[in-house]
């Protein structure tokens, strides 16, 4: 009888400890009592993180790949029910299917014209048309909503190293990191209609190693001007509108700017890989908030790269979001090192806080 009571007592203790270990401290930015605007939701590195099954055996037309989760994720985009992640370790695009609870490779092998060699960036429009740059092919490859090959833009006579892509109305804009340019295509004809930027020292709008791109609702595009250590906001005529940041490691400056995106209100989100922060600016270049910081703990970042705002998939993460926090959209940040390969945040408002006279202040 004593042994039974002792066993029951030990089971109670063990179960209590297990419960404490599984409890996750919720992390908000800024931290209360300031009205919080962001919640760290979770990190994803493999199918286990979302309790989804891998289906890489369905990858067609090529050798079976040894998938061990995300390794060197660089850029990403989303569509309703799906997250598309470009991983340079595999030189493939990985699809996290939130609806079907599966994870697998994007099938670029259906048609020879659509096969990827070294994908550099990805953009998906509201019709789920996918634009993927290929640095070896020196082209942008286009796929339809069902992932079938449609067409290409550019070739080796136009591109040296195409990286990122955005679409606006009848134009396709592509950054070329070696040419120090953003090249503008007519969407229908595929012809080059404008070239923005020049080699350093040649005059005009000087871009130096332009990489990531984002577009706002008015058609202004934002480019990570990596070796000028800032973000350029440029209109459709190629005229500089604003510059965000300057070289430095202080908040409001950039040491290694990378991924960026713009929300519906025109606020700019920018990753800095050197200090592992995300900084948020309003459209007048004022710093509103920063978060992250180097580390492997929840909410921290480690060599972050791509960043993407997702307006479609909040409901799939509802079980991970605080019940009193009304999420408006998701923010994804990719980490090229550390265990938290894809960090997921939710932007919104917390019940019980007054946002009528909100002043978002910097906070880590």
Coordinates of N, CA and C in Angstrom, one line a residue, residues 51-181:
X51 N 2.9 20.1 -35.9 CA 2.2 18.8 -35.9 C 1.6 18.4 -37.2
X52 N 2.4 18.7 -38.3 CA 2.0 18.3 -39.6 C 3.0 17.3 -40.2
X53 N 2.5 16.5 -41.1 CA 3.3 15.4 -41.7 C 4.0 15.9 -42.9
X54 N 5.2 15.3 -43.2 CA 6.0 15.6 -44.4 C 5.5 14.7 -45.5
X55 N 5.5 15.2 -46.7 CA 5.1 14.4 -47.8 C 6.1 14.6 -49.0
X56 N 7.4 14.5 -48.6 CA 8.4 14.7 -49.6 C 8.5 13.5 -50.6
X57 N 7.9 12.4 -50.3 CA 7.9 11.3 -51.2 C 7.0 11.7 -52.5
X58 N 6.2 12.7 -52.4 CA 5.4 13.2 -53.5 C 6.2 14.1 -54.4
X59 N 7.4 14.4 -54.1 CA 8.3 15.3 -54.9 C 8.6 14.5 -56.2
X60 N 8.2 15.0 -57.3 CA 8.3 14.3 -58.6 C 9.5 14.8 -59.5
X61 N 9.9 13.9 -60.3 CA 10.9 14.3 -61.4 C 12.3 14.5 -60.9
X62 N 12.7 14.1 -59.8 CA 14.1 14.3 -59.3 C 14.4 13.3 -58.3
X63 N 15.7 13.3 -57.8 CA 16.1 12.4 -56.8 C 15.5 12.7 -55.4
X64 N 15.3 11.7 -54.6 CA 14.7 11.9 -53.3 C 15.6 12.7 -52.5
X65 N 15.2 13.8 -51.8 CA 16.0 14.6 -51.0 C 15.8 14.3 -49.5
X66 N 16.9 14.4 -48.8 CA 16.9 14.1 -47.4 C 16.5 15.4 -46.7
X67 N 15.3 15.5 -46.3 CA 14.7 16.7 -45.7 C 14.9 16.6 -44.2
X68 N 15.6 17.6 -43.6 CA 15.8 17.6 -42.2 C 15.3 18.9 -41.6
X69 N 14.3 19.5 -42.2 CA 13.7 20.7 -41.8 C 14.4 21.9 -42.5
X70 N 14.0 23.1 -42.2 CA 14.6 24.3 -42.8 C 16.0 24.4 -42.3
X71 N 16.9 24.7 -43.3 CA 18.3 24.8 -43.0 C 18.9 26.2 -43.2
X72 N 18.8 26.8 -44.4 CA 19.2 28.1 -44.7 C 18.1 28.9 -45.4
X73 N 17.0 29.1 -44.7 CA 15.9 29.8 -45.4 C 16.3 31.3 -45.6
X74 N 15.9 31.8 -46.8 CA 16.4 33.1 -47.2 C 15.3 34.1 -47.5
X75 N 14.2 33.6 -48.2 CA 13.1 34.5 -48.6 C 11.8 33.7 -48.5
X76 N 10.7 34.4 -48.4 CA 9.4 33.8 -48.3 C 8.3 34.7 -48.8
X77 N 7.2 34.0 -49.0 CA 5.9 34.7 -49.4 C 4.8 33.8 -48.9
X78 N 3.5 34.3 -49.1 CA 2.4 33.5 -48.6 C 1.2 33.6 -49.6
X79 N 0.3 32.6 -49.5 CA -1.0 32.6 -50.1 C -2.0 32.1 -49.1
X80 N -3.3 32.2 -49.4 CA -4.2 31.7 -48.4 C -4.0 30.2 -48.1
X81 N -3.7 29.9 -46.8 CA -3.5 28.5 -46.4 C -2.1 28.0 -46.7
X82 N -1.2 28.8 -47.2 CA 0.2 28.3 -47.5 C 1.3 29.3 -47.2
X83 N 2.4 28.8 -46.8 CA 3.6 29.6 -46.7 C 4.7 29.0 -47.6
X84 N 5.3 29.9 -48.5 CA 6.3 29.4 -49.4 C 7.7 29.9 -48.9
X85 N 8.6 29.0 -48.7 CA 9.9 29.4 -48.1 C 11.0 28.9 -49.0
X86 N 11.9 29.9 -49.4 CA 13.0 29.5 -50.3 C 14.2 29.2 -49.4
X87 N 14.7 28.0 -49.5 CA 15.8 27.5 -48.7 C 17.0 27.2 -49.6
X88 N 18.1 28.0 -49.3 CA 19.3 27.8 -50.2 C 20.1 26.6 -49.9
X89 N 19.8 25.9 -48.9 CA 20.5 24.6 -48.6 C 20.0 23.6 -49.7
X90 N 18.7 23.6 -49.9 CA 18.2 22.6 -50.9 C 18.1 23.2 -52.3
X91 N 18.2 24.6 -52.4 CA 18.0 25.3 -53.7 C 16.6 24.9 -54.2
X92 N 15.6 24.9 -53.2 CA 14.2 24.6 -53.5 C 13.3 25.5 -52.8
X93 N 12.1 25.6 -53.2 CA 11.1 26.3 -52.4 C 10.2 25.3 -51.7
X94 N 10.1 25.5 -50.4 CA 9.3 24.6 -49.5 C 8.0 25.2 -49.2
X95 N 6.9 24.3 -49.3 CA 5.6 24.8 -49.0 C 5.1 24.2 -47.7
X96 N 4.7 25.1 -46.8 CA 4.0 24.7 -45.6 C 2.5 24.9 -45.9
X97 N 1.8 23.8 -46.0 CA 0.4 23.9 -46.3 C -0.4 23.8 -45.0
X98 N -0.9 25.0 -44.5 CA -1.5 25.1 -43.3 C -2.9 24.5 -43.3
X99 N -3.6 24.4 -44.4 CA -4.9 23.9 -44.6 C -4.9 22.3 -44.5
X100 N -4.0 21.7 -45.3 CA -3.9 20.3 -45.3 C -2.9 19.7 -44.3
X101 N -2.3 20.6 -43.6 CA -1.3 20.1 -42.5 C -0.2 19.2 -43.1
X102 N 0.4 19.7 -44.2 CA 1.5 19.0 -44.8 C 2.6 20.0 -45.1
X103 N 3.8 19.4 -45.3 CA 5.0 20.2 -45.8 C 5.7 19.5 -46.9
X104 N 6.0 20.2 -47.9 CA 6.7 19.5 -49.0 C 7.4 20.5 -50.0
X105 N 8.1 20.0 -51.0 CA 8.7 20.8 -51.9 C 7.8 21.3 -53.0
X106 N 8.0 22.6 -53.4 CA 7.3 23.2 -54.5 C 7.7 22.4 -55.8
X107 N 6.8 21.9 -56.5 CA 7.1 21.0 -57.7 C 7.4 21.8 -58.9
X108 N 8.6 22.1 -59.1 CA 9.0 22.9 -60.3 C 9.4 22.0 -61.4
X109 N 9.2 20.7 -61.3 CA 9.7 19.7 -62.3 C 8.6 19.3 -63.3
X110 N 7.4 19.9 -63.2 CA 6.3 19.5 -64.1 C 6.7 19.7 -65.5
X111 N 7.3 20.8 -65.8 CA 7.7 21.2 -67.1 C 9.2 21.6 -67.1
X112 N 9.9 21.3 -68.2 CA 11.3 21.6 -68.2 C 11.6 23.1 -68.1
X113 N 10.7 23.9 -68.7 CA 10.9 25.4 -68.7 C 10.8 25.9 -67.3
X114 N 10.1 25.2 -66.4 CA 9.9 25.7 -65.0 C 10.9 25.2 -64.0
X115 N 11.9 24.5 -64.4 CA 12.8 23.9 -63.4 C 13.7 25.0 -62.8
X116 N 13.9 25.0 -61.5 CA 14.7 25.9 -60.8 C 16.1 25.4 -60.6
X117 N 17.1 26.3 -60.7 CA 18.5 25.9 -60.5 C 19.0 26.5 -59.2
X118 N 18.8 27.9 -59.0 CA 19.3 28.6 -57.9 C 18.4 29.7 -57.6
X119 N 17.2 29.4 -56.9 CA 16.2 30.5 -56.7 C 16.8 31.5 -55.7
X120 N 16.5 32.8 -56.0 CA 17.0 33.9 -55.2 C 16.0 34.6 -54.4
X121 N 14.7 34.8 -55.0 CA 13.7 35.5 -54.3 C 12.3 35.0 -54.8
X122 N 11.3 35.3 -54.0 CA 9.9 34.9 -54.4 C 8.9 36.0 -54.1
X123 N 7.9 36.1 -54.9 CA 6.8 37.1 -54.7 C 5.5 36.4 -55.2
X124 N 4.5 36.5 -54.5 CA 3.2 35.9 -54.9 C 2.1 37.1 -54.8
X125 N 1.4 37.2 -55.9 CA 0.3 38.3 -55.9 C -1.0 37.7 -55.4
X126 N -2.0 38.6 -55.4 CA -3.3 38.3 -54.8 C -4.0 37.2 -55.6
X127 N -3.6 36.9 -56.9 CA -4.2 35.8 -57.6 C -3.4 34.5 -57.5
X128 N -2.4 34.5 -56.6 CA -1.6 33.4 -56.3 C -0.6 33.1 -57.5
X129 N -0.4 34.1 -58.3 CA 0.7 33.9 -59.4 C 2.0 34.1 -58.7
X130 N 2.9 33.2 -58.9 CA 4.2 33.1 -58.3 C 5.3 33.6 -59.2
X131 N 6.2 34.5 -58.7 CA 7.3 34.9 -59.4 C 8.6 34.5 -58.6
X132 N 9.5 33.7 -59.2 CA 10.6 33.3 -58.5 C 11.9 33.6 -59.4
X133 N 12.8 34.3 -58.8 CA 14.0 34.6 -59.5 C 15.0 33.4 -59.5
X134 N 15.8 33.3 -60.5 CA 16.8 32.2 -60.5 C 18.1 32.8 -60.9
X135 N 19.1 32.8 -60.0 CA 20.3 33.4 -60.1 C 21.2 32.7 -61.2
X136 N 21.1 31.4 -61.3 CA 21.8 30.7 -62.3 C 21.2 30.8 -63.7
X137 N 19.9 30.7 -63.8 CA 19.2 30.8 -65.1 C 19.2 32.3 -65.6
X138 N 19.4 33.2 -64.6 CA 19.4 34.7 -64.9 C 18.0 35.0 -65.5
X139 N 17.0 34.6 -64.8 CA 15.6 34.8 -65.3 C 14.7 34.9 -64.1
X140 N 13.5 35.4 -64.3 CA 12.4 35.3 -63.4 C 11.4 34.3 -64.0
X141 N 11.0 33.3 -63.2 CA 10.1 32.3 -63.7 C 8.8 32.5 -63.1
X142 N 7.7 32.4 -63.9 CA 6.4 32.6 -63.4 C 5.6 31.3 -63.4
X143 N 4.8 31.1 -62.3 CA 3.9 29.9 -62.2 C 2.5 30.4 -61.8
X144 N 1.5 29.6 -62.3 CA 0.1 30.0 -62.0 C -0.3 29.6 -60.6
X145 N -1.6 29.7 -60.3 CA -2.1 29.4 -59.0 C -2.0 27.9 -58.6
X146 N -1.9 27.1 -59.7 CA -1.8 25.6 -59.5 C -0.3 25.2 -59.7
X147 N 0.6 26.1 -59.7 CA 2.0 25.9 -59.7 C 2.5 25.4 -61.1
X148 N 1.8 25.6 -62.1 CA 2.2 25.3 -63.5 C 3.0 26.4 -64.1
X149 N 4.0 26.1 -64.8 CA 4.9 27.1 -65.5 C 4.0 27.9 -66.5
X150 N 4.3 29.3 -66.4 CA 3.6 30.2 -67.3 C 4.5 30.8 -68.3
X151 N 5.6 31.5 -67.8 CA 6.5 32.2 -68.7 C 7.7 32.6 -67.9
X152 N 8.7 33.3 -68.6 CA 9.8 33.9 -67.9 C 10.0 35.4 -68.3
X153 N 10.8 36.1 -67.5 CA 11.2 37.5 -67.8 C 12.7 37.5 -67.7
X154 N 13.3 38.2 -68.8 CA 14.7 38.4 -68.8 C 15.5 37.2 -69.2
X155 N 16.8 37.4 -69.3 CA 17.8 36.4 -69.7 C 19.2 36.9 -69.3
X156 N 20.2 36.2 -69.7 CA 21.6 36.6 -69.4 C 22.0 37.9 -70.0
X157 N 21.3 38.3 -71.1 CA 21.7 39.6 -71.6 C 21.1 40.8 -70.8
X158 N 20.2 40.5 -69.9 CA 19.6 41.5 -69.1 C 20.0 41.5 -67.6
X159 N 20.1 40.3 -67.1 CA 20.4 40.1 -65.7 C 21.9 39.6 -65.5
X160 N 22.5 40.0 -64.4 CA 23.7 39.3 -63.9 C 23.4 38.4 -62.7
X161 N 22.6 39.0 -61.8 CA 22.2 38.2 -60.6 C 20.9 38.7 -60.1
X162 N 19.8 38.2 -60.6 CA 18.5 38.7 -60.1 C 18.2 38.1 -58.8
X163 N 17.6 39.0 -57.9 CA 17.4 38.5 -56.5 C 15.9 38.6 -56.1
X164 N 15.4 39.7 -56.0 CA 14.0 39.8 -55.5 C 13.1 40.4 -56.6
X165 N 11.7 40.2 -56.4 CA 10.7 40.6 -57.4 C 9.5 41.2 -56.7
X166 N 8.9 42.2 -57.3 CA 7.6 42.7 -56.9 C 6.8 43.0 -58.1
X167 N 5.5 43.0 -58.0 CA 4.6 43.3 -59.1 C 3.7 44.5 -58.7
X168 N 3.5 45.4 -59.7 CA 2.5 46.5 -59.5 C 1.8 46.8 -60.8
X169 N 0.5 46.5 -60.8 CA -0.3 46.7 -62.0 C 0.3 46.1 -63.2
X170 N 0.8 46.9 -64.2 CA 1.3 46.3 -65.4 C 2.8 46.2 -65.5
X171 N 3.5 46.2 -64.3 CA 4.9 46.2 -64.2 C 5.5 45.1 -63.3
X172 N 6.6 44.6 -63.7 CA 7.4 43.7 -62.8 C 8.7 44.3 -62.5
X173 N 9.1 44.4 -61.3 CA 10.3 45.0 -60.9 C 11.2 44.0 -60.3
X174 N 12.5 43.9 -60.7 CA 13.5 42.9 -60.2 C 14.8 43.6 -59.8
X175 N 15.3 43.3 -58.7 CA 16.6 43.8 -58.2 C 17.7 42.9 -58.8
X176 N 18.7 43.5 -59.2 CA 19.9 42.8 -59.7 C 21.1 43.2 -58.8
X177 N 21.6 42.4 -58.0 CA 22.6 42.7 -57.0 C 23.9 43.0 -57.6
X178 N 24.2 42.4 -58.7 CA 25.5 42.6 -59.4 C 25.5 43.9 -60.3
X179 N 24.4 44.1 -60.9 CA 24.3 45.3 -61.8 C 24.0 46.6 -61.0
X180 N 23.7 46.4 -59.7 CA 23.3 47.6 -58.8 C 22.1 48.3 -59.4
X181 N 21.1 47.5 -59.8 CA 20.0 48.1 -60.5 C 18.7 47.4 -60.1

